[in-house]
């Protein structure tokens, strides 16, 4: 297997994270499949699952409206074939100006060059 094919999932997730940090929903969604499944971390313990590009787009638009200083720092990322795992530190500033953060992990699955699954988990 060629190295560029092996690294494709990681490169795709890196591009997604860069778009996330720009709050560029259009660029994020361009990297996701039409049938994408996104499993959010909230509410505990299982989070909410969003299915399809339209539902996931609405989630991200609402998310950035509610958290205009959202930022995702990658702590570690690795992938192989159609899977990628990213450990992260998510930071925000709340409505009172108080900064906060959580750490977690995302597990991605890639299909036909697009993210088709993003499963998010957070340390409790």
Steps between C-alpha positions, in 0.01 A plus 500: 500500500633845413592729790280785370197268515592388853532863617185625323272466803738695722540778241122523464447529877776763526323706230170457688659622824650803325154589364354447851746748649404755233132427578457436128195272491494491119860374486430246777195366321684478168714235670200296622290248308129550428415217742739614777431389856622728780476387860540800731623480860193669652288415688674244716524209504437422131486833318275583207531341156448714189446324167544652155673810372204730565467407869876514558524840326228642728682362804828674407327830415325500840816385675714790373221753573495377860879466533658774286847444647501121458844358426624142462865423574626165374697312765560191287373368168553173318327307229517197280293431194145622551532581872647790692519570873561847641561590866406863560464787744194715433501854642230767519405819682156504665245784497656648817847508343631200693721263302444126514625180344441126471711224353378214288537285194332475160486182296451563130406270215566599139304387194577603143725786611252653746438475874196274538516453877626717787457348844596740782584406859594729788672446833238535773 
